[in-house]
Amino acid sequence: MTPNTDSTTLHALFAAQHQASRAQIEVPLTLRRDRLLRMRTLINENGSALAQAVQADFGVRSPQLTEIADLFVLRTLMSHTLKSLARWMKPVKVSTPLYLQPAHAYLQRQPLGVVGVVSPWNYPVQLALGPVITALAAGNRVMLKPSELTPETSALMASLIEKAFAPDELCVVQGDGALAAEFSGLPFDHLFFTGSTAVGRIVARAAAANLTPTTLELGGKSPCIVDASCDLEAAAIKIAHGKLLNAGQTCIAPDYVMVPKGQEAAFGDAFARAVHTLFPAIEGNADYAAIISPRHHARLQAMLAAAEGEGARVQVIGRPAGAPAVSRQMPPALVFGAAAGSKLLDEEIFGPILPVLPYDSLDEAIAYINARPRPLALYWFGTDTHARDAVLARTVSGGVTINDTLMHIAHENLPFGGVGDSGWGSYHGEAGFLRLTQQKPVLVQSKWARGDLFYPPYGKRFDQVMGLLKRWL
Ligand code: NAD
């Protein structure tokens, strides 16, 4: 385990970044591009070393999964950012209302200053470096605190960043929750947190003490609705892929699936076939990720046992019934008839367990979702466009993919983020750039301006002008 960065170093790094950010407020395109290109080289030259580190941290986590879910996502973000940055940085002219003309006005896009980034373990490279790339593009200085649960990956990112960046440009501090709490108490210009809703609340409180604005990319229970109009076989493989990527340790994985009453067994069979197609074996299969730690594995096993104890039927896929768990490669499990109020239906699962919830009518399915905290993602499968549009119109979630899972996260022109308990603020593409940019409104007055019409002493002329304006507005 890497020891915590000590408090003196933490504060010294922040002070250096803060000082540098105030000494150089204007961060030109060439410098931003230079920082991004250094980061691109770091990723390109060390992709396989990073994937090996992630593999070592998980025990089993295929380099191909890190390639697609961490590195590819970063490459698309980087390429889109490099192509768009010059345009994003330009001042944006806005139209000026008649009563202020002939003044003109625009938004000047400036760096915020120092951005803190706290990241989780599940996609430890993407979720650390994605916000870092976004913050650098916006001209900020950045301090990163990656997860202590992926120590090899965090240490490798720290040493690579140390070689490529000055500490007052970008630096990494390492440590556990205690260090993270101290980190969140620094008076950043923005704090970008990705992690659980519970820790997100603590981070929001710590940041509020400094009036530091936050972006909170949190978790929650993302529903997946299977409509009666859906091709069950085609949907099942997409749901299985979204659920079992990284063994369910994905913030936007479908947490539970809602199927029309009477189709539970058919869905269960289709899902089991899909799992066998994707993962002919579970234990010993290098493509199927392990649960990150014994503690997380025990939590998931306990959730499953509790659901069974409360009368649910559990269908484990990929291991003979009754066989004991031999590793942290936890086989997928469908749960039918989970009790209302059970942990499985109330807490984010974050593992390969999928409760199947039957519904009688679309209204009932929508009401179930709306009675719970707003989800990070929502999935809908089917061909009935009226039903689809009703779900879209009558539910609120961080994002949606129709007839697939996860894919909205990969679209750079779709802002990615949560709503309510699943977080606030979004990033990716221009949305991320703007999140970490001060859009400073500037009004340039004209020498022909007649603002004096509104000056005191108020009298007849004032009343006439106001009267005209009232009619015009
Ligand atoms: P976590 O909240 O336990 O930890 C995330 C980070 O917070 C870690 O770096 C940790 O050291 C730090 N931390 C711990 N205690 C802290 C404190 N008191 N103050 C400040 N920081 C503290 O989350 P996790 O277990 O690493 O990740 C899983 C969770 O993250 C899931 O809930 C998942 O849904 C969510 N997640 C969300 C997204 C998203 O983009 N919305 C992406 C990935 C994961």
Short mmCIF file of C-alpha atoms and ligand atoms in Angstrom, two decimals:
data_model
loop_
_atom_site.label_atom_id
_atom_site.label_comp_id
_atom_site.label_asym_id
_atom_site.label_seq_id
_atom_site.Cartn_x
_atom_site.Cartn_y
_atom_site.Cartn_z
CA MET A 1 0.00 0.00 0.00
CA THR A 2 1.37 3.43 -0.95
CA PRO A 3 1.64 5.64 2.15
CA ASN A 4 -0.53 8.74 2.27
CA THR A 5 0.98 11.91 0.87
CA ASP A 6 1.78 13.87 4.02
CA SER A 7 -0.19 16.93 4.97
CA THR A 8 2.71 19.38 4.53
CA THR A 9 3.36 18.18 0.97
CA LEU A 10 -0.36 18.30 0.15
CA HIS A 11 -0.66 21.91 1.27
CA ALA A 12 2.64 22.92 -0.37
CA LEU A 13 1.50 21.46 -3.70
CA PHE A 14 -1.79 23.31 -3.47
CA ALA A 15 -0.05 26.57 -2.56
CA ALA A 16 2.30 26.24 -5.54
CA GLN A 17 -0.56 25.55 -7.94
CA HIS A 18 -2.66 28.35 -6.52
CA GLN A 19 0.20 30.82 -6.79
CA ALA A 20 0.96 29.73 -10.37
CA SER A 21 -2.70 29.94 -11.39
CA ARG A 22 -2.90 33.54 -10.15
CA ALA A 23 0.46 34.48 -11.70
CA GLN A 24 -0.62 33.26 -15.13
CA ILE A 25 -4.32 33.78 -15.57
CA GLU A 26 -4.25 33.80 -19.35
CA VAL A 27 -3.38 30.30 -20.55
CA PRO A 28 -2.90 30.41 -24.33
CA LEU A 29 -3.93 27.71 -26.77
CA THR A 30 -0.31 26.68 -27.41
CA LEU A 31 0.32 25.94 -23.73
CA ARG A 32 -2.95 24.06 -23.33
CA ARG A 33 -2.20 22.00 -26.43
CA ASP A 34 1.32 21.32 -25.19
CA ARG A 35 -0.06 19.95 -21.90
CA LEU A 36 -2.64 17.85 -23.73
CA LEU A 37 -0.04 16.48 -26.14
CA ARG A 38 2.20 15.51 -23.21
CA MET A 39 -0.75 13.67 -21.71
CA ARG A 40 -1.51 12.00 -25.05
CA THR A 41 2.08 10.78 -25.29
CA LEU A 42 1.91 9.51 -21.72
CA ILE A 43 -1.21 7.49 -22.53
CA ASN A 44 0.02 6.25 -25.90
CA GLU A 45 3.44 5.17 -24.64
CA ASN A 46 2.23 3.57 -21.43
CA GLY A 47 -1.13 2.06 -22.37
CA SER A 48 -0.03 -1.52 -21.87
CA ALA A 49 1.83 -0.75 -18.62
CA LEU A 50 -1.32 0.94 -17.31
CA ALA A 51 -3.45 -2.03 -18.38
CA GLN A 52 -1.02 -4.38 -16.58
CA ALA A 53 -1.25 -2.26 -13.43
CA VAL A 54 -5.06 -2.38 -13.54
CA GLN A 55 -4.86 -6.14 -14.02
CA ALA A 56 -2.59 -6.43 -10.99
CA ASP A 57 -4.95 -4.33 -8.87
CA PHE A 58 -8.04 -6.35 -9.76
CA GLY A 59 -6.45 -9.79 -9.78
CA VAL A 60 -8.33 -10.50 -13.01
CA ARG A 61 -9.13 -7.69 -15.41
CA SER A 62 -8.27 -8.19 -19.06
CA PRO A 63 -5.97 -5.65 -20.73
CA GLN A 64 -8.53 -5.53 -23.56
CA LEU A 65 -11.18 -4.28 -21.16
CA THR A 66 -8.83 -1.52 -19.99
CA GLU A 67 -8.04 -0.81 -23.65
CA ILE A 68 -11.69 -0.25 -24.57
CA ALA A 69 -13.18 1.12 -21.37
CA ASP A 70 -10.28 3.24 -20.10
CA LEU A 71 -7.80 4.03 -22.85
CA PHE A 72 -10.12 4.20 -25.86
CA VAL A 73 -12.47 6.53 -23.98
CA LEU A 74 -9.50 8.77 -23.14
CA ARG A 75 -8.28 8.71 -26.73
CA THR A 76 -11.66 9.82 -28.06
CA LEU A 77 -11.86 12.56 -25.42
CA MET A 78 -8.33 13.70 -26.26
CA SER A 79 -8.86 13.70 -30.01
CA HIS A 80 -12.20 15.55 -29.78
CA THR A 81 -10.68 18.07 -27.35
CA LEU A 82 -7.59 18.75 -29.46
CA LYS A 83 -9.73 19.26 -32.57
CA SER A 84 -12.22 21.57 -30.84
CA LEU A 85 -10.11 23.49 -28.33
CA ALA A 86 -9.33 26.55 -30.45
CA ARG A 87 -13.04 27.02 -31.15
CA TRP A 88 -14.11 26.39 -27.55
CA MET A 89 -11.64 28.99 -26.26
CA LYS A 90 -12.96 31.77 -28.50
CA PRO A 91 -15.08 34.52 -26.94
CA VAL A 92 -18.77 33.97 -27.67
CA LYS A 93 -20.67 37.00 -28.97
CA VAL A 94 -24.17 37.42 -27.59
CA SER A 95 -26.91 39.62 -29.02
CA THR A 96 -27.62 42.87 -27.20
CA PRO A 97 -31.17 44.06 -26.43
CA LEU A 98 -32.37 47.31 -27.93
CA TYR A 99 -32.34 49.25 -24.64
CA LEU A 100 -28.58 48.59 -24.25
CA GLN A 101 -27.59 49.22 -27.84
CA PRO A 102 -25.25 50.26 -29.32
CA ALA A 103 -23.19 48.47 -26.65
CA HIS A 104 -22.00 45.01 -27.54
CA ALA A 105 -21.42 41.96 -25.32
CA TYR A 106 -19.64 38.65 -25.26
CA LEU A 107 -18.57 35.79 -22.98
CA GLN A 108 -14.87 35.52 -22.31
CA ARG A 109 -13.81 31.95 -21.53
CA GLN A 110 -11.14 31.79 -18.84
CA PRO A 111 -9.55 29.08 -16.69
CA LEU A 112 -11.01 28.69 -13.20
CA GLY A 113 -7.61 28.24 -11.56
CA VAL A 114 -6.86 25.08 -9.56
CA VAL A 115 -9.08 22.03 -10.03
CA GLY A 116 -9.02 19.06 -7.64
CA VAL A 117 -9.94 15.65 -9.04
CA VAL A 118 -10.87 12.67 -6.83
CA SER A 119 -11.36 9.41 -8.68
CA PRO A 120 -12.64 5.87 -7.99
CA TRP A 121 -11.18 2.41 -8.66
CA ASN A 122 -13.57 0.84 -11.16
CA TYR A 123 -12.16 2.40 -14.35
CA PRO A 124 -9.13 3.80 -12.60
CA VAL A 125 -7.36 5.28 -15.61
CA GLN A 126 -10.34 6.72 -17.47
CA LEU A 127 -12.01 8.27 -14.44
CA ALA A 128 -8.77 9.83 -13.21
CA LEU A 129 -7.34 11.12 -16.48
CA GLY A 130 -10.65 12.06 -18.20
CA PRO A 131 -11.41 14.90 -15.77
CA VAL A 132 -7.69 15.81 -15.78
CA ILE A 133 -7.69 16.19 -19.58
CA THR A 134 -10.86 18.27 -19.39
CA ALA A 135 -9.41 20.52 -16.68
CA LEU A 136 -6.11 21.01 -18.54
CA ALA A 137 -7.98 21.84 -21.76
CA ALA A 138 -9.84 24.53 -19.86
CA GLY A 139 -6.45 26.00 -18.86
CA ASN A 140 -6.49 24.94 -15.22
CA ARG A 141 -3.84 23.58 -12.88
CA VAL A 142 -4.83 20.16 -11.57
CA MET A 143 -4.29 18.04 -8.47
CA LEU A 144 -5.39 14.41 -8.77
CA LYS A 145 -6.22 12.03 -5.90
CA PRO A 146 -6.78 8.59 -7.43
CA SER A 147 -8.25 5.60 -5.58
CA GLU A 148 -6.33 3.77 -2.89
CA LEU A 149 -8.03 0.52 -3.97
CA THR A 150 -5.98 0.44 -7.18
CA PRO A 151 -2.54 1.20 -5.69
CA GLU A 152 -0.47 -0.10 -8.63
CA THR A 153 -2.39 1.99 -11.14
CA SER A 154 -2.38 5.08 -8.93
CA ALA A 155 1.37 4.78 -8.30
CA LEU A 156 2.10 4.32 -12.00
CA MET A 157 -0.03 7.32 -12.98
CA ALA A 158 1.75 9.37 -10.29
CA SER A 159 5.22 8.48 -11.52
CA LEU A 160 4.34 9.03 -15.21
CA ILE A 161 2.74 12.39 -14.46
CA GLU A 162 5.67 13.46 -12.32
CA LYS A 163 8.00 12.89 -15.30
CA ALA A 164 5.82 14.74 -17.80
CA PHE A 165 4.47 17.71 -15.82
CA ALA A 166 5.73 20.32 -13.42
CA PRO A 167 4.06 19.85 -10.02
CA ASP A 168 2.44 23.27 -10.27
CA GLU A 169 0.81 22.21 -13.58
CA LEU A 170 -0.45 18.74 -12.71
CA CYS A 171 0.40 16.55 -9.74
CA VAL A 172 -0.86 13.40 -8.06
CA VAL A 173 -1.31 12.86 -4.35
CA GLN A 174 -1.95 9.38 -3.05
CA GLY A 175 -3.78 8.07 -0.05
CA ASP A 176 -6.90 6.70 1.58
CA GLY A 177 -10.17 8.26 2.74
CA ALA A 178 -8.41 10.35 5.39
CA LEU A 179 -6.12 11.95 2.82
CA ALA A 180 -9.08 12.31 0.44
CA ALA A 181 -11.04 14.13 3.14
CA GLU A 182 -8.15 16.54 3.72
CA PHE A 183 -7.81 16.97 -0.04
CA SER A 184 -11.52 17.85 -0.34
CA GLY A 185 -11.05 20.54 2.28
CA LEU A 186 -8.55 22.48 0.13
CA PRO A 187 -9.98 25.72 -1.29
CA PHE A 188 -9.94 24.61 -4.92
CA ASP A 189 -11.54 26.70 -7.63
CA HIS A 190 -13.47 23.54 -8.54
CA LEU A 191 -13.58 20.03 -7.10
CA PHE A 192 -14.40 17.22 -9.49
CA PHE A 193 -15.41 14.06 -7.62
CA THR A 194 -16.29 10.66 -9.05
CA GLY A 195 -17.40 8.01 -6.56
CA SER A 196 -20.26 6.86 -4.39
CA THR A 197 -23.27 8.96 -3.45
CA ALA A 198 -22.44 8.55 0.26
CA VAL A 199 -18.91 9.97 -0.13
CA GLY A 200 -20.23 12.55 -2.60
CA ARG A 201 -22.34 14.03 0.21
CA ILE A 202 -19.24 14.34 2.42
CA VAL A 203 -17.27 15.94 -0.41
CA ALA A 204 -20.07 18.42 -1.14
CA ARG A 205 -20.10 19.45 2.54
CA ALA A 206 -16.31 19.88 2.66
CA ALA A 207 -16.32 21.94 -0.54
CA ALA A 208 -19.21 24.11 0.63
CA ALA A 209 -17.10 25.34 3.55
CA ASN A 210 -14.78 26.97 0.98
CA LEU A 211 -17.59 27.88 -1.44
CA THR A 212 -15.80 25.58 -3.87
CA PRO A 213 -18.11 24.55 -6.70
CA THR A 214 -18.24 20.82 -7.34
CA THR A 215 -18.98 18.35 -10.04
CA LEU A 216 -20.25 15.14 -8.46
CA GLU A 217 -20.24 12.07 -10.68
CA LEU A 218 -21.99 9.58 -8.39
CA GLY A 219 -23.70 6.22 -8.55
CA GLY A 220 -27.12 4.77 -7.89
CA LYS A 221 -29.56 2.28 -9.27
CA SER A 222 -29.94 2.53 -13.04
CA PRO A 223 -33.11 0.83 -14.30
CA CYS A 224 -33.44 -1.15 -17.49
CA ILE A 225 -36.95 -1.50 -18.90
CA VAL A 226 -37.72 -4.35 -21.27
CA ASP A 227 -40.86 -3.43 -23.19
CA ALA A 228 -43.37 -6.01 -24.37
CA SER A 229 -42.47 -5.01 -27.95
CA CYS A 230 -38.85 -6.02 -27.47
CA ASP A 231 -36.86 -8.84 -29.09
CA LEU A 232 -35.85 -10.56 -25.84
CA GLU A 233 -32.89 -12.45 -27.27
CA ALA A 234 -31.35 -9.33 -28.85
CA ALA A 235 -31.97 -7.28 -25.70
CA ALA A 236 -30.59 -9.94 -23.34
CA ILE A 237 -27.11 -9.93 -24.84
CA LYS A 238 -26.91 -6.15 -24.66
CA ILE A 239 -28.16 -6.12 -21.09
CA ALA A 240 -25.72 -8.92 -20.16
CA HIS A 241 -22.86 -7.01 -21.79
CA GLY A 242 -23.73 -3.77 -19.98
CA LYS A 243 -24.25 -5.55 -16.67
CA LEU A 244 -21.19 -7.79 -16.79
CA LEU A 245 -18.59 -5.44 -18.23
CA ASN A 246 -16.07 -5.24 -15.39
CA ALA A 247 -18.31 -7.77 -13.53
CA GLY A 248 -20.98 -5.16 -12.89
CA GLN A 249 -18.55 -2.68 -11.34
CA THR A 250 -19.68 0.09 -13.68
CA CYS A 251 -21.49 3.22 -12.53
CA ILE A 252 -23.92 3.09 -15.47
CA ALA A 253 -24.45 -0.68 -15.49
CA PRO A 254 -28.13 -1.64 -15.44
CA ASP A 255 -28.75 -2.17 -11.73
CA TYR A 256 -32.09 -3.96 -12.14
CA VAL A 257 -34.26 -5.03 -15.05
CA MET A 258 -38.03 -4.60 -15.33
CA VAL A 259 -39.82 -7.10 -17.57
CA PRO A 260 -43.52 -7.47 -18.44
CA LYS A 261 -45.18 -9.84 -15.96
CA GLY A 262 -45.08 -13.40 -17.26
CA GLN A 263 -41.82 -12.91 -19.18
CA GLU A 264 -39.47 -13.35 -16.21
CA ALA A 265 -38.54 -16.94 -17.03
CA ALA A 266 -38.09 -16.24 -20.75
CA PHE A 267 -35.85 -13.30 -19.87
CA GLY A 268 -33.88 -15.48 -17.44
CA ASP A 269 -33.28 -18.10 -20.15
CA ALA A 270 -32.28 -15.49 -22.74
CA PHE A 271 -29.95 -13.79 -20.24
CA ALA A 272 -28.30 -17.13 -19.33
CA ARG A 273 -27.72 -17.87 -23.04
CA ALA A 274 -26.25 -14.40 -23.49
CA VAL A 275 -23.88 -14.92 -20.57
CA HIS A 276 -22.69 -18.23 -22.03
CA THR A 277 -22.06 -16.51 -25.37
CA LEU A 278 -20.05 -13.69 -23.81
CA PHE A 279 -18.33 -15.74 -21.11
CA PRO A 280 -18.32 -19.49 -21.81
CA ALA A 281 -16.70 -19.83 -18.38
CA ILE A 282 -16.57 -17.47 -15.44
CA GLU A 283 -13.89 -18.62 -13.01
CA GLY A 284 -10.55 -18.80 -14.77
CA ASN A 285 -11.80 -16.70 -17.72
CA ALA A 286 -9.36 -13.83 -18.27
CA ASP A 287 -12.15 -11.78 -19.92
CA TYR A 288 -14.32 -11.76 -16.79
CA ALA A 289 -13.15 -9.28 -14.19
CA ALA A 290 -12.72 -10.12 -10.53
CA ILE A 291 -14.46 -8.18 -7.80
CA ILE A 292 -11.99 -5.54 -6.66
CA SER A 293 -11.40 -6.74 -3.09
CA PRO A 294 -12.39 -9.50 -0.64
CA ARG A 295 -14.46 -6.89 1.26
CA HIS A 296 -16.45 -5.92 -1.86
CA HIS A 297 -16.85 -9.61 -2.77
CA ALA A 298 -18.15 -10.46 0.71
CA ARG A 299 -20.64 -7.58 0.52
CA LEU A 300 -22.08 -8.88 -2.75
CA GLN A 301 -22.27 -12.47 -1.47
CA ALA A 302 -24.02 -11.24 1.65
CA MET A 303 -26.52 -9.25 -0.44
CA LEU A 304 -27.31 -12.35 -2.46
CA ALA A 305 -27.61 -14.58 0.63
CA ALA A 306 -29.88 -12.04 2.33
CA ALA A 307 -32.16 -11.87 -0.71
CA GLU A 308 -32.38 -15.66 -0.79
CA GLY A 309 -33.03 -15.71 2.96
CA GLU A 310 -35.90 -13.29 2.41
CA GLY A 311 -37.52 -15.68 -0.05
CA ALA A 312 -36.11 -14.62 -3.42
CA ARG A 313 -35.18 -17.17 -6.08
CA VAL A 314 -31.57 -16.86 -7.22
CA GLN A 315 -30.43 -18.14 -10.62
CA VAL A 316 -26.63 -18.32 -10.66
CA ILE A 317 -25.18 -18.58 -14.16
CA GLY A 318 -21.86 -20.23 -14.96
CA ARG A 319 -21.34 -22.24 -11.80
CA PRO A 320 -23.03 -25.50 -10.81
CA ALA A 321 -25.79 -24.91 -8.23
CA GLY A 322 -24.49 -25.14 -4.68
CA ALA A 323 -20.79 -25.06 -5.71
CA PRO A 324 -18.76 -22.78 -3.44
CA ALA A 325 -17.13 -19.54 -4.59
CA VAL A 326 -13.48 -20.27 -5.28
CA SER A 327 -12.35 -16.84 -6.38
CA ARG A 328 -13.42 -13.20 -6.60
CA GLN A 329 -14.64 -13.88 -10.15
CA MET A 330 -18.24 -13.83 -9.04
CA PRO A 331 -20.69 -15.56 -11.37
CA PRO A 332 -23.65 -13.55 -12.65
CA ALA A 333 -26.83 -14.07 -10.68
CA LEU A 334 -30.43 -13.20 -11.53
CA VAL A 335 -32.72 -12.62 -8.58
CA PHE A 336 -36.47 -13.12 -8.90
CA GLY A 337 -38.94 -11.99 -6.26
CA ALA A 338 -36.55 -9.87 -4.17
CA ALA A 339 -38.40 -8.42 -1.19
CA ALA A 340 -39.35 -4.74 -1.16
CA GLY A 341 -37.03 -2.95 1.22
CA SER A 342 -34.21 -5.49 0.74
CA LYS A 343 -30.66 -4.18 0.31
CA LEU A 344 -30.66 -5.57 -3.20
CA LEU A 345 -33.53 -3.29 -4.20
CA ASP A 346 -32.44 -0.28 -2.15
CA GLU A 347 -28.64 -0.06 -2.47
CA GLU A 348 -26.56 0.31 -5.61
CA ILE A 349 -25.45 -3.26 -6.38
CA PHE A 350 -22.17 -2.59 -8.24
CA GLY A 351 -21.59 -6.25 -9.04
CA PRO A 352 -22.91 -9.04 -11.29
CA ILE A 353 -26.28 -9.46 -9.53
CA LEU A 354 -29.36 -8.50 -11.54
CA PRO A 355 -32.78 -8.36 -9.84
CA VAL A 356 -35.63 -9.05 -12.26
CA LEU A 357 -38.78 -7.05 -11.46
CA PRO A 358 -42.04 -7.87 -13.23
CA TYR A 359 -44.46 -5.06 -14.11
CA ASP A 360 -48.11 -5.07 -15.16
CA SER A 361 -48.28 -1.76 -16.95
CA LEU A 362 -45.94 0.92 -18.19
CA ASP A 363 -47.47 3.33 -15.65
CA GLU A 364 -46.46 0.95 -12.87
CA ALA A 365 -42.88 0.70 -14.15
CA ILE A 366 -42.58 4.47 -14.46
CA ALA A 367 -44.08 5.01 -10.99
CA TYR A 368 -41.55 2.55 -9.50
CA ILE A 369 -38.65 4.50 -11.01
CA ASN A 370 -40.06 7.88 -10.00
CA ALA A 371 -40.57 6.77 -6.40
CA ARG A 372 -36.78 6.33 -6.10
CA PRO A 373 -33.75 8.64 -6.30
CA ARG A 374 -33.05 9.86 -9.81
CA PRO A 375 -30.80 7.36 -11.60
CA LEU A 376 -27.52 7.97 -13.39
CA ALA A 377 -28.66 6.04 -16.46
CA LEU A 378 -31.85 4.52 -17.82
CA TYR A 379 -32.20 1.87 -20.50
CA TRP A 380 -35.22 0.95 -22.54
CA PHE A 381 -35.57 -1.91 -25.03
CA GLY A 382 -38.35 -2.25 -27.57
CA THR A 383 -39.91 -1.07 -30.81
CA ASP A 384 -43.11 0.58 -29.51
CA THR A 385 -42.21 4.23 -29.95
CA HIS A 386 -45.23 5.44 -27.91
CA ALA A 387 -44.03 3.45 -24.91
CA ARG A 388 -40.47 4.64 -25.48
CA ASP A 389 -41.51 8.28 -25.64
CA ALA A 390 -43.67 7.92 -22.54
CA VAL A 391 -40.68 6.60 -20.59
CA LEU A 392 -38.45 9.38 -21.91
CA ALA A 393 -41.02 12.08 -21.15
CA ARG A 394 -42.02 10.85 -17.72
CA THR A 395 -38.68 9.90 -16.12
CA VAL A 396 -35.61 11.99 -15.28
CA SER A 397 -32.15 10.42 -15.33
CA GLY A 398 -28.54 11.43 -15.93
CA GLY A 399 -28.56 9.86 -19.40
CA VAL A 400 -30.37 7.32 -21.55
CA THR A 401 -29.50 4.70 -24.11
CA ILE A 402 -32.36 3.21 -26.10
CA ASN A 403 -32.01 -0.39 -27.31
CA ASP A 404 -28.55 -0.80 -25.85
CA THR A 405 -26.68 -0.23 -22.62
CA LEU A 406 -23.78 2.09 -21.68
CA MET A 407 -23.33 3.63 -25.13
CA HIS A 408 -24.42 7.21 -24.36
CA ILE A 409 -21.22 7.59 -22.33
CA ALA A 410 -19.14 7.10 -25.48
CA HIS A 411 -20.71 9.99 -27.43
CA GLU A 412 -18.53 13.08 -26.99
CA ASN A 413 -21.36 15.44 -27.91
CA LEU A 414 -23.58 14.06 -25.14
CA PRO A 415 -22.76 15.59 -21.73
CA PHE A 416 -22.18 12.82 -19.19
CA GLY A 417 -23.33 13.22 -15.60
CA GLY A 418 -26.00 12.51 -13.04
CA VAL A 419 -29.02 14.29 -11.63
CA GLY A 420 -30.15 14.47 -8.01
CA ASP A 421 -28.67 11.62 -5.98
CA SER A 422 -26.65 10.40 -8.98
CA GLY A 423 -24.70 13.65 -9.06
CA TRP A 424 -24.59 17.07 -10.59
CA GLY A 425 -22.65 18.72 -13.35
CA SER A 426 -21.54 16.90 -16.45
CA TYR A 427 -18.49 16.52 -18.63
CA HIS A 428 -17.25 15.09 -21.96
CA GLY A 429 -16.95 17.31 -25.01
CA GLU A 430 -17.70 21.01 -24.77
CA ALA A 431 -19.90 20.45 -21.68
CA GLY A 432 -16.81 19.40 -19.72
CA PHE A 433 -14.75 22.28 -21.04
CA LEU A 434 -17.45 24.73 -19.97
CA ARG A 435 -17.89 23.09 -16.58
CA LEU A 436 -14.28 23.92 -15.74
CA THR A 437 -14.23 27.33 -17.42
CA GLN A 438 -15.29 30.72 -16.13
CA GLN A 439 -17.57 32.22 -18.76
CA LYS A 440 -17.06 35.86 -17.91
CA PRO A 441 -19.76 38.17 -19.25
CA VAL A 442 -18.32 41.36 -20.72
CA LEU A 443 -20.37 44.38 -21.86
CA VAL A 444 -18.57 47.01 -23.91
CA GLN A 445 -20.34 50.34 -23.70
CA SER A 446 -20.58 52.65 -26.73
CA LYS A 447 -19.90 56.34 -26.65
CA TRP A 448 -23.34 56.75 -28.27
CA ALA A 449 -25.09 55.04 -25.38
CA ARG A 450 -28.02 56.89 -23.78
CA GLY A 451 -27.90 55.32 -20.32
CA ASP A 452 -28.18 58.86 -19.00
CA LEU A 453 -31.89 58.73 -19.89
CA PHE A 454 -32.29 56.63 -16.75
CA TYR A 455 -30.17 58.78 -14.45
CA PRO A 456 -31.68 60.89 -11.66
CA PRO A 457 -33.08 63.37 -11.11
CA TYR A 458 -36.12 61.37 -12.21
CA GLY A 459 -38.74 63.39 -13.98
CA LYS A 460 -40.92 63.57 -17.05
CA ARG A 461 -38.24 62.36 -19.44
CA PHE A 462 -37.65 59.25 -17.31
CA ASP A 463 -41.42 58.49 -17.23
CA GLN A 464 -41.69 58.87 -21.01
CA VAL A 465 -38.77 56.54 -21.70
CA MET A 466 -40.01 53.95 -19.18
CA GLY A 467 -43.49 54.17 -20.67
CA LEU A 468 -42.12 53.46 -24.15
CA LEU A 469 -40.02 50.57 -22.87
CA LYS A 470 -42.97 49.03 -21.00
CA ARG A 471 -45.03 49.06 -24.18
CA TRP A 472 -42.17 47.62 -26.20
CA LEU A 473 -41.38 44.81 -23.74
P1 NAD B 1 -15.85 5.93 -3.13
O1 NAD B 1 -16.83 7.03 -2.99
O2 NAD B 1 -15.70 4.96 -2.03
O3 NAD B 1 -14.38 6.52 -3.40
C1 NAD B 1 -14.10 7.43 -4.45
C2 NAD B 1 -12.92 8.29 -4.08
O4 NAD B 1 -13.30 9.05 -2.93
C3 NAD B 1 -11.65 7.54 -3.69
O5 NAD B 1 -10.53 8.17 -4.30
C4 NAD B 1 -11.60 7.68 -2.19
O6 NAD B 1 -10.28 7.69 -1.67
C5 NAD B 1 -12.25 9.02 -1.99
N1 NAD B 1 -12.79 9.23 -0.63
C6 NAD B 1 -13.04 8.34 0.33
N2 NAD B 1 -13.48 8.94 1.44
C7 NAD B 1 -13.49 10.26 1.18
C8 NAD B 1 -13.85 11.42 1.94
N3 NAD B 1 -14.27 11.34 3.19
N4 NAD B 1 -13.74 12.63 1.33
C9 NAD B 1 -13.33 12.73 0.05
N5 NAD B 1 -13.00 11.67 -0.71
C10 NAD B 1 -13.07 10.45 -0.15
O7 NAD B 1 -16.23 5.20 -4.49
P2 NAD B 1 -15.56 3.91 -5.13
O8 NAD B 1 -15.91 2.72 -4.30
O9 NAD B 1 -14.14 4.17 -5.44
O10 NAD B 1 -16.33 3.84 -6.53
C11 NAD B 1 -17.57 3.24 -6.69
C12 NAD B 1 -18.69 4.24 -6.69
O11 NAD B 1 -18.41 5.27 -7.62
C13 NAD B 1 -20.01 3.66 -7.14
O12 NAD B 1 -21.04 4.21 -6.36
C14 NAD B 1 -20.14 4.10 -8.58
O13 NAD B 1 -21.46 4.17 -9.06
C15 NAD B 1 -19.52 5.44 -8.52
N6 NAD B 1 -19.00 5.83 -9.82
C16 NAD B 1 -19.59 6.85 -10.49
C17 NAD B 1 -19.15 7.20 -11.76
C18 NAD B 1 -19.77 8.30 -12.55
O14 NAD B 1 -19.18 8.71 -13.55
N7 NAD B 1 -20.92 8.82 -12.17
C19 NAD B 1 -18.09 6.49 -12.33
C20 NAD B 1 -17.51 5.46 -11.61
C21 NAD B 1 -17.96 5.13 -10.35
#
